[in-house]
Amino acid sequence: MTGQGEAPATAGLASAVAGGDTSGHQLILAIVQDEDAGPVIEALTGDGFRATRISTVGGFLRKGNATILVGVEKERLQRALLIVRDNCETRTEYFVPTAPGEVGEPYPLDPIQVQVGGATIFVLDCERFERL
Ligand code: 2BA
C-alpha cells in the first residue's frame, strides 16, 4: 500500500525522468593537452556551453592530459567543435623507449619524436540527458 507522503515524491521523480528525454543532445569527448584545457574550457563556458574537465593520462606517452566532456544540443555541435579546434595546438613531444638490459636494468633507446594534438575528439549520440 502506498502511503500518502510517497505519491508526490514518486510523481516528481517520474516527471523529472520523463522531462529528461532530450534526444537532441550529443556528447563531445575531447582529449586535449593539459596546456590547452584551460583556454578550451574558458572559451566554451564563455560561449554558453557547460563543460567538465577530467584529468587523464595518455596511454602512449604516460603524460597528463585532459578529457573535456561537453553536452550540446545538435544545432550547437559545430560551434563547440570549432571552439575546441581553435584553442588546441599541435606540439612535438619526445618519447624515450627502453629495452631490457642484460643485468635486468632497462636502458634507454633513441628518443622518438611524436606530434601530439590539437585534440582527439569523439562525438557520441546522447540517449538521454537529465538535470535533476
Ligand atoms: P598518448 O596516448 O600519450 O599519445 C600521445 C601521442 O603519441 C599521440 O598523439 C600520437 O602522436 C603518438 N602515439 C600514440 N600512440 C602511438 C603508437 N602506438 N605508436 C606511435 N605513436 C603513438 P595524439 O594522436 O594527438 O593523441 C593524444 C592523446 O589523445 C593520446 O595520448 C591519448 O590520450 C588520446 N587518444 C588518441 N587517440 C585515442 C583513441 N583512439 N582512443 C582514446 N584515446 C586516444
PDB file of C-alpha atoms and ligand atoms in Angstrom:
ATOM      1  CA  MET A   1       0.000   0.000   0.000  1.00  0.00           C
ATOM      2  CA  THR A   2       1.299   3.419  -0.891  1.00  0.00           C
ATOM      3  CA  GLY A   3       1.452   5.938   1.930  1.00  0.00           C
ATOM      4  CA  GLN A   4       0.098   9.417   1.362  1.00  0.00           C
ATOM      5  CA  GLY A   5       3.525  11.009   1.579  1.00  0.00           C
ATOM      6  CA  GLU A   6       5.073   8.814  -1.112  1.00  0.00           C
ATOM      7  CA  ALA A   7       2.923   9.797  -4.044  1.00  0.00           C
ATOM      8  CA  PRO A   8       4.294  13.288  -4.667  1.00  0.00           C
ATOM      9  CA  ALA A   9       7.919  12.135  -4.413  1.00  0.00           C
ATOM     10  CA  THR A  10       7.360   9.283  -6.860  1.00  0.00           C
ATOM     11  CA  ALA A  11       5.436  11.539  -9.203  1.00  0.00           C
ATOM     12  CA  GLY A  12       8.199  14.127  -9.007  1.00  0.00           C
ATOM     13  CA  LEU A  13      10.872  11.600  -9.926  1.00  0.00           C
ATOM     14  CA  ALA A  14       8.791  10.191 -12.775  1.00  0.00           C
ATOM     15  CA  SER A  15       8.224  13.632 -14.193  1.00  0.00           C
ATOM     16  CA  ALA A  16      11.908  14.538 -13.886  1.00  0.00           C
ATOM     17  CA  VAL A  17      12.896  11.355 -15.714  1.00  0.00           C
ATOM     18  CA  ALA A  18      10.287  11.892 -18.412  1.00  0.00           C
ATOM     19  CA  GLY A  19      11.321  15.519 -18.758  1.00  0.00           C
ATOM     20  CA  GLY A  20      14.952  14.462 -19.123  1.00  0.00           C
ATOM     21  CA  ASP A  21      14.452  12.941 -22.549  1.00  0.00           C
ATOM     22  CA  THR A  22      16.494  15.187 -24.793  1.00  0.00           C
ATOM     23  CA  SER A  23      17.362  13.090 -27.806  1.00  0.00           C
ATOM     24  CA  GLY A  24      18.516  16.318 -29.458  1.00  0.00           C
ATOM     25  CA  HIS A  25      21.768  16.256 -27.460  1.00  0.00           C
ATOM     26  CA  GLN A  26      25.225  14.930 -28.231  1.00  0.00           C
ATOM     27  CA  LEU A  27      28.225  14.403 -26.022  1.00  0.00           C
ATOM     28  CA  ILE A  28      31.619  15.667 -27.092  1.00  0.00           C
ATOM     29  CA  LEU A  29      34.538  13.869 -25.524  1.00  0.00           C
ATOM     30  CA  ALA A  30      37.665  15.849 -26.331  1.00  0.00           C
ATOM     31  CA  ILE A  31      41.114  14.701 -25.224  1.00  0.00           C
ATOM     32  CA  VAL A  32      43.364  17.741 -25.178  1.00  0.00           C
ATOM     33  CA  GLN A  33      46.812  18.597 -23.875  1.00  0.00           C
ATOM     34  CA  ASP A  34      46.969  19.960 -20.335  1.00  0.00           C
ATOM     35  CA  GLU A  35      48.229  23.328 -21.598  1.00  0.00           C
ATOM     36  CA  ASP A  36      45.147  23.773 -23.798  1.00  0.00           C
ATOM     37  CA  ALA A  37      42.495  22.590 -21.346  1.00  0.00           C
ATOM     38  CA  GLY A  38      42.117  25.938 -19.518  1.00  0.00           C
ATOM     39  CA  PRO A  39      41.663  28.040 -22.675  1.00  0.00           C
ATOM     40  CA  VAL A  40      39.252  25.445 -24.151  1.00  0.00           C
ATOM     41  CA  ILE A  41      37.076  25.423 -21.011  1.00  0.00           C
ATOM     42  CA  GLU A  42      37.117  29.214 -20.770  1.00  0.00           C
ATOM     43  CA  ALA A  43      36.124  29.679 -24.399  1.00  0.00           C
ATOM     44  CA  LEU A  44      33.369  27.062 -24.134  1.00  0.00           C
ATOM     45  CA  THR A  45      31.821  28.468 -20.980  1.00  0.00           C
ATOM     46  CA  GLY A  46      32.210  31.997 -22.369  1.00  0.00           C
ATOM     47  CA  ASP A  47      30.046  30.920 -25.284  1.00  0.00           C
ATOM     48  CA  GLY A  48      27.348  29.476 -23.041  1.00  0.00           C
ATOM     49  CA  PHE A  49      28.396  25.804 -23.114  1.00  0.00           C
ATOM     50  CA  ARG A  50      28.625  23.664 -19.999  1.00  0.00           C
ATOM     51  CA  ALA A  51      31.741  21.549 -19.741  1.00  0.00           C
ATOM     52  CA  THR A  52      33.544  19.174 -17.397  1.00  0.00           C
ATOM     53  CA  ARG A  53      37.289  18.656 -17.270  1.00  0.00           C
ATOM     54  CA  ILE A  54      38.697  15.321 -16.157  1.00  0.00           C
ATOM     55  CA  SER A  55      42.405  14.783 -15.544  1.00  0.00           C
ATOM     56  CA  THR A  56      43.549  11.854 -17.661  1.00  0.00           C
ATOM     57  CA  VAL A  57      46.806  10.249 -18.774  1.00  0.00           C
ATOM     58  CA  GLY A  58      47.724   9.291 -22.330  1.00  0.00           C
ATOM     59  CA  GLY A  59      48.403   5.589 -22.813  1.00  0.00           C
ATOM     60  CA  PHE A  60      51.444   6.086 -25.054  1.00  0.00           C
ATOM     61  CA  LEU A  61      53.387   8.985 -23.518  1.00  0.00           C
ATOM     62  CA  ARG A  62      52.002   8.355 -19.984  1.00  0.00           C
ATOM     63  CA  LYS A  63      51.801  12.126 -19.658  1.00  0.00           C
ATOM     64  CA  GLY A  64      48.925  14.010 -18.060  1.00  0.00           C
ATOM     65  CA  ASN A  65      46.292  15.309 -20.432  1.00  0.00           C
ATOM     66  CA  ALA A  66      42.687  16.413 -20.027  1.00  0.00           C
ATOM     67  CA  THR A  67      39.426  14.950 -21.196  1.00  0.00           C
ATOM     68  CA  ILE A  68      36.691  17.528 -21.620  1.00  0.00           C
ATOM     69  CA  LEU A  69      33.034  16.488 -21.694  1.00  0.00           C
ATOM     70  CA  VAL A  70      30.563  18.832 -23.321  1.00  0.00           C
ATOM     71  CA  GLY A  71      26.858  18.038 -23.599  1.00  0.00           C
ATOM     72  CA  VAL A  72      25.484  20.053 -26.519  1.00  0.00           C
ATOM     73  CA  GLU A  73      22.301  20.479 -28.473  1.00  0.00           C
ATOM     74  CA  LYS A  74      22.796  19.141 -32.004  1.00  0.00           C
ATOM     75  CA  GLU A  75      22.396  22.611 -33.508  1.00  0.00           C
ATOM     76  CA  ARG A  76      25.332  23.885 -31.414  1.00  0.00           C
ATOM     77  CA  LEU A  77      27.660  20.936 -32.043  1.00  0.00           C
ATOM     78  CA  GLN A  78      29.683  22.548 -34.839  1.00  0.00           C
ATOM     79  CA  ARG A  79      30.158  25.722 -32.812  1.00  0.00           C
ATOM     80  CA  ALA A  80      31.518  23.751 -29.833  1.00  0.00           C
ATOM     81  CA  LEU A  81      33.869  21.749 -32.069  1.00  0.00           C
ATOM     82  CA  LEU A  82      35.169  24.936 -33.639  1.00  0.00           C
ATOM     83  CA  ILE A  83      35.946  26.364 -30.197  1.00  0.00           C
ATOM     84  CA  VAL A  84      37.866  23.218 -29.214  1.00  0.00           C
ATOM     85  CA  ARG A  85      39.787  23.278 -32.501  1.00  0.00           C
ATOM     86  CA  ASP A  86      40.638  26.974 -32.205  1.00  0.00           C
ATOM     87  CA  ASN A  87      42.088  26.568 -28.727  1.00  0.00           C
ATOM     88  CA  CYS A  88      44.251  23.473 -29.212  1.00  0.00           C
ATOM     89  CA  GLU A  89      47.763  23.402 -30.590  1.00  0.00           C
ATOM     90  CA  THR A  90      49.813  20.627 -32.118  1.00  0.00           C
ATOM     91  CA  ARG A  91      53.057  20.138 -30.202  1.00  0.00           C
ATOM     92  CA  THR A  92      56.115  17.964 -30.619  1.00  0.00           C
ATOM     93  CA  GLU A  93      56.972  15.636 -27.757  1.00  0.00           C
ATOM     94  CA  TYR A  94      59.761  13.123 -27.346  1.00  0.00           C
ATOM     95  CA  PHE A  95      59.283   9.632 -26.063  1.00  0.00           C
ATOM     96  CA  VAL A  96      62.284   7.647 -24.843  1.00  0.00           C
ATOM     97  CA  PRO A  97      61.649   3.928 -25.280  1.00  0.00           C
ATOM     98  CA  THR A  98      63.620   1.459 -23.216  1.00  0.00           C
ATOM     99  CA  ALA A  99      64.953  -2.017 -23.884  1.00  0.00           C
ATOM    100  CA  PRO A 100      65.592  -4.676 -21.254  1.00  0.00           C
ATOM    101  CA  GLY A 101      69.259  -4.682 -20.204  1.00  0.00           C
ATOM    102  CA  GLU A 102      71.342  -7.793 -19.685  1.00  0.00           C
ATOM    103  CA  VAL A 103      71.507  -7.341 -15.923  1.00  0.00           C
ATOM    104  CA  GLY A 104      67.861  -6.510 -15.539  1.00  0.00           C
ATOM    105  CA  GLU A 105      68.002  -2.691 -15.632  1.00  0.00           C
ATOM    106  CA  PRO A 106      66.260  -1.321 -18.749  1.00  0.00           C
ATOM    107  CA  TYR A 107      68.366   1.059 -20.845  1.00  0.00           C
ATOM    108  CA  PRO A 108      67.112   3.989 -22.946  1.00  0.00           C
ATOM    109  CA  LEU A 109      66.955   3.840 -26.728  1.00  0.00           C
ATOM    110  CA  ASP A 110      66.962   6.835 -29.096  1.00  0.00           C
ATOM    111  CA  PRO A 111      64.101   9.262 -28.444  1.00  0.00           C
ATOM    112  CA  ILE A 112      61.114   9.056 -30.770  1.00  0.00           C
ATOM    113  CA  GLN A 113      59.518  12.300 -31.894  1.00  0.00           C
ATOM    114  CA  VAL A 114      55.699  12.365 -31.832  1.00  0.00           C
ATOM    115  CA  GLN A 115      53.196  15.057 -32.812  1.00  0.00           C
ATOM    116  CA  VAL A 116      50.543  15.426 -30.132  1.00  0.00           C
ATOM    117  CA  GLY A 117      47.165  17.049 -30.736  1.00  0.00           C
ATOM    118  CA  GLY A 118      45.495  19.511 -31.428  1.00  0.00           C
ATOM    119  CA  ALA A 119      42.734  17.332 -29.933  1.00  0.00           C
ATOM    120  CA  THR A 120      41.309  13.836 -30.215  1.00  0.00           C
ATOM    121  CA  ILE A 121      37.567  14.189 -30.425  1.00  0.00           C
ATOM    122  CA  PHE A 122      34.740  11.690 -30.141  1.00  0.00           C
ATOM    123  CA  VAL A 123      31.120  12.746 -30.656  1.00  0.00           C
ATOM    124  CA  LEU A 124      28.556  10.400 -29.130  1.00  0.00           C
ATOM    125  CA  ASP A 125      24.806  10.388 -29.617  1.00  0.00           C
ATOM    126  CA  CYS A 126      23.221  11.093 -26.259  1.00  0.00           C
ATOM    127  CA  GLU A 127      20.401   8.697 -25.472  1.00  0.00           C
ATOM    128  CA  ARG A 128      19.228  10.713 -22.513  1.00  0.00           C
ATOM    129  CA  PHE A 129      20.190  13.911 -20.752  1.00  0.00           C
ATOM    130  CA  GLU A 130      18.829  14.969 -17.382  1.00  0.00           C
ATOM    131  CA  ARG A 131      19.500  17.765 -14.944  1.00  0.00           C
ATOM    132  CA  LEU A 132      17.805  16.904 -11.691  1.00  0.00           C
TER     133      LEU A 132
HETATM  134  P1  2BA B   1      49.032   9.365 -25.816  1.00  0.00           P
HETATM  135  O1  2BA B   1      48.454   8.002 -25.881  1.00  0.00           O
HETATM  136  O2  2BA B   1      50.009   9.646 -24.742  1.00  0.00           O
HETATM  137  O3  2BA B   1      49.673   9.653 -27.252  1.00  0.00           O
HETATM  138  C1  2BA B   1      50.424  10.818 -27.486  1.00  0.00           C
HETATM  139  C2  2BA B   1      50.872  10.872 -28.941  1.00  0.00           C
HETATM  140  O4  2BA B   1      51.756   9.781 -29.188  1.00  0.00           O
HETATM  141  C3  2BA B   1      49.732  10.723 -29.939  1.00  0.00           C
HETATM  142  O5  2BA B   1      49.133  11.985 -30.186  1.00  0.00           O
HETATM  143  C4  2BA B   1      50.451  10.131 -31.147  1.00  0.00           C
HETATM  144  O6  2BA B   1      51.088  11.147 -31.909  1.00  0.00           O
HETATM  145  C5  2BA B   1      51.531   9.280 -30.509  1.00  0.00           C
HETATM  146  N1  2BA B   1      51.141   7.877 -30.368  1.00  0.00           N
HETATM  147  C6  2BA B   1      50.132   7.363 -29.640  1.00  0.00           C
HETATM  148  N2  2BA B   1      50.079   6.034 -29.719  1.00  0.00           N
HETATM  149  C7  2BA B   1      51.103   5.686 -30.517  1.00  0.00           C
HETATM  150  C8  2BA B   1      51.609   4.435 -31.012  1.00  0.00           C
HETATM  151  N3  2BA B   1      51.041   3.262 -30.648  1.00  0.00           N
HETATM  152  N4  2BA B   1      52.687   4.449 -31.842  1.00  0.00           N
HETATM  153  C9  2BA B   1      53.281   5.625 -32.203  1.00  0.00           C
HETATM  154  N5  2BA B   1      52.848   6.847 -31.768  1.00  0.00           N
HETATM  155  C10 2BA B   1      51.789   6.869 -30.957  1.00  0.00           C
HETATM  156  P2  2BA B   1      47.601  12.099 -30.459  1.00  0.00           P
HETATM  157  O7  2BA B   1      47.200  11.099 -31.508  1.00  0.00           O
HETATM  158  O8  2BA B   1      47.306  13.527 -30.741  1.00  0.00           O
HETATM  159  O9  2BA B   1      46.869  11.652 -29.128  1.00  0.00           O
HETATM  160  C11 2BA B   1      46.871  12.461 -27.957  1.00  0.00           C
HETATM  161  C12 2BA B   1      46.208  11.742 -26.818  1.00  0.00           C
HETATM  162  O10 2BA B   1      44.826  11.519 -27.160  1.00  0.00           O
HETATM  163  C13 2BA B   1      46.742  10.356 -26.536  1.00  0.00           C
HETATM  164  O11 2BA B   1      47.857  10.453 -25.686  1.00  0.00           O
HETATM  165  C14 2BA B   1      45.566   9.664 -25.857  1.00  0.00           C
HETATM  166  O12 2BA B   1      45.443  10.105 -24.514  1.00  0.00           O
HETATM  167  C15 2BA B   1      44.397  10.257 -26.634  1.00  0.00           C
HETATM  168  N6  2BA B   1      43.989   9.408 -27.758  1.00  0.00           N
HETATM  169  C16 2BA B   1      44.436   9.478 -29.028  1.00  0.00           C
HETATM  170  N7  2BA B   1      43.795   8.580 -29.794  1.00  0.00           N
HETATM  171  C17 2BA B   1      42.944   7.921 -28.983  1.00  0.00           C
HETATM  172  C18 2BA B   1      41.995   6.872 -29.205  1.00  0.00           C
HETATM  173  N8  2BA B   1      41.776   6.298 -30.405  1.00  0.00           N
HETATM  174  N9  2BA B   1      41.269   6.437 -28.139  1.00  0.00           N
HETATM  175  C19 2BA B   1      41.460   7.004 -26.921  1.00  0.00           C
HETATM  176  N10 2BA B   1      42.327   7.997 -26.660  1.00  0.00           N
HETATM  177  C20 2BA B   1      43.061   8.456 -27.681  1.00  0.00           C
END
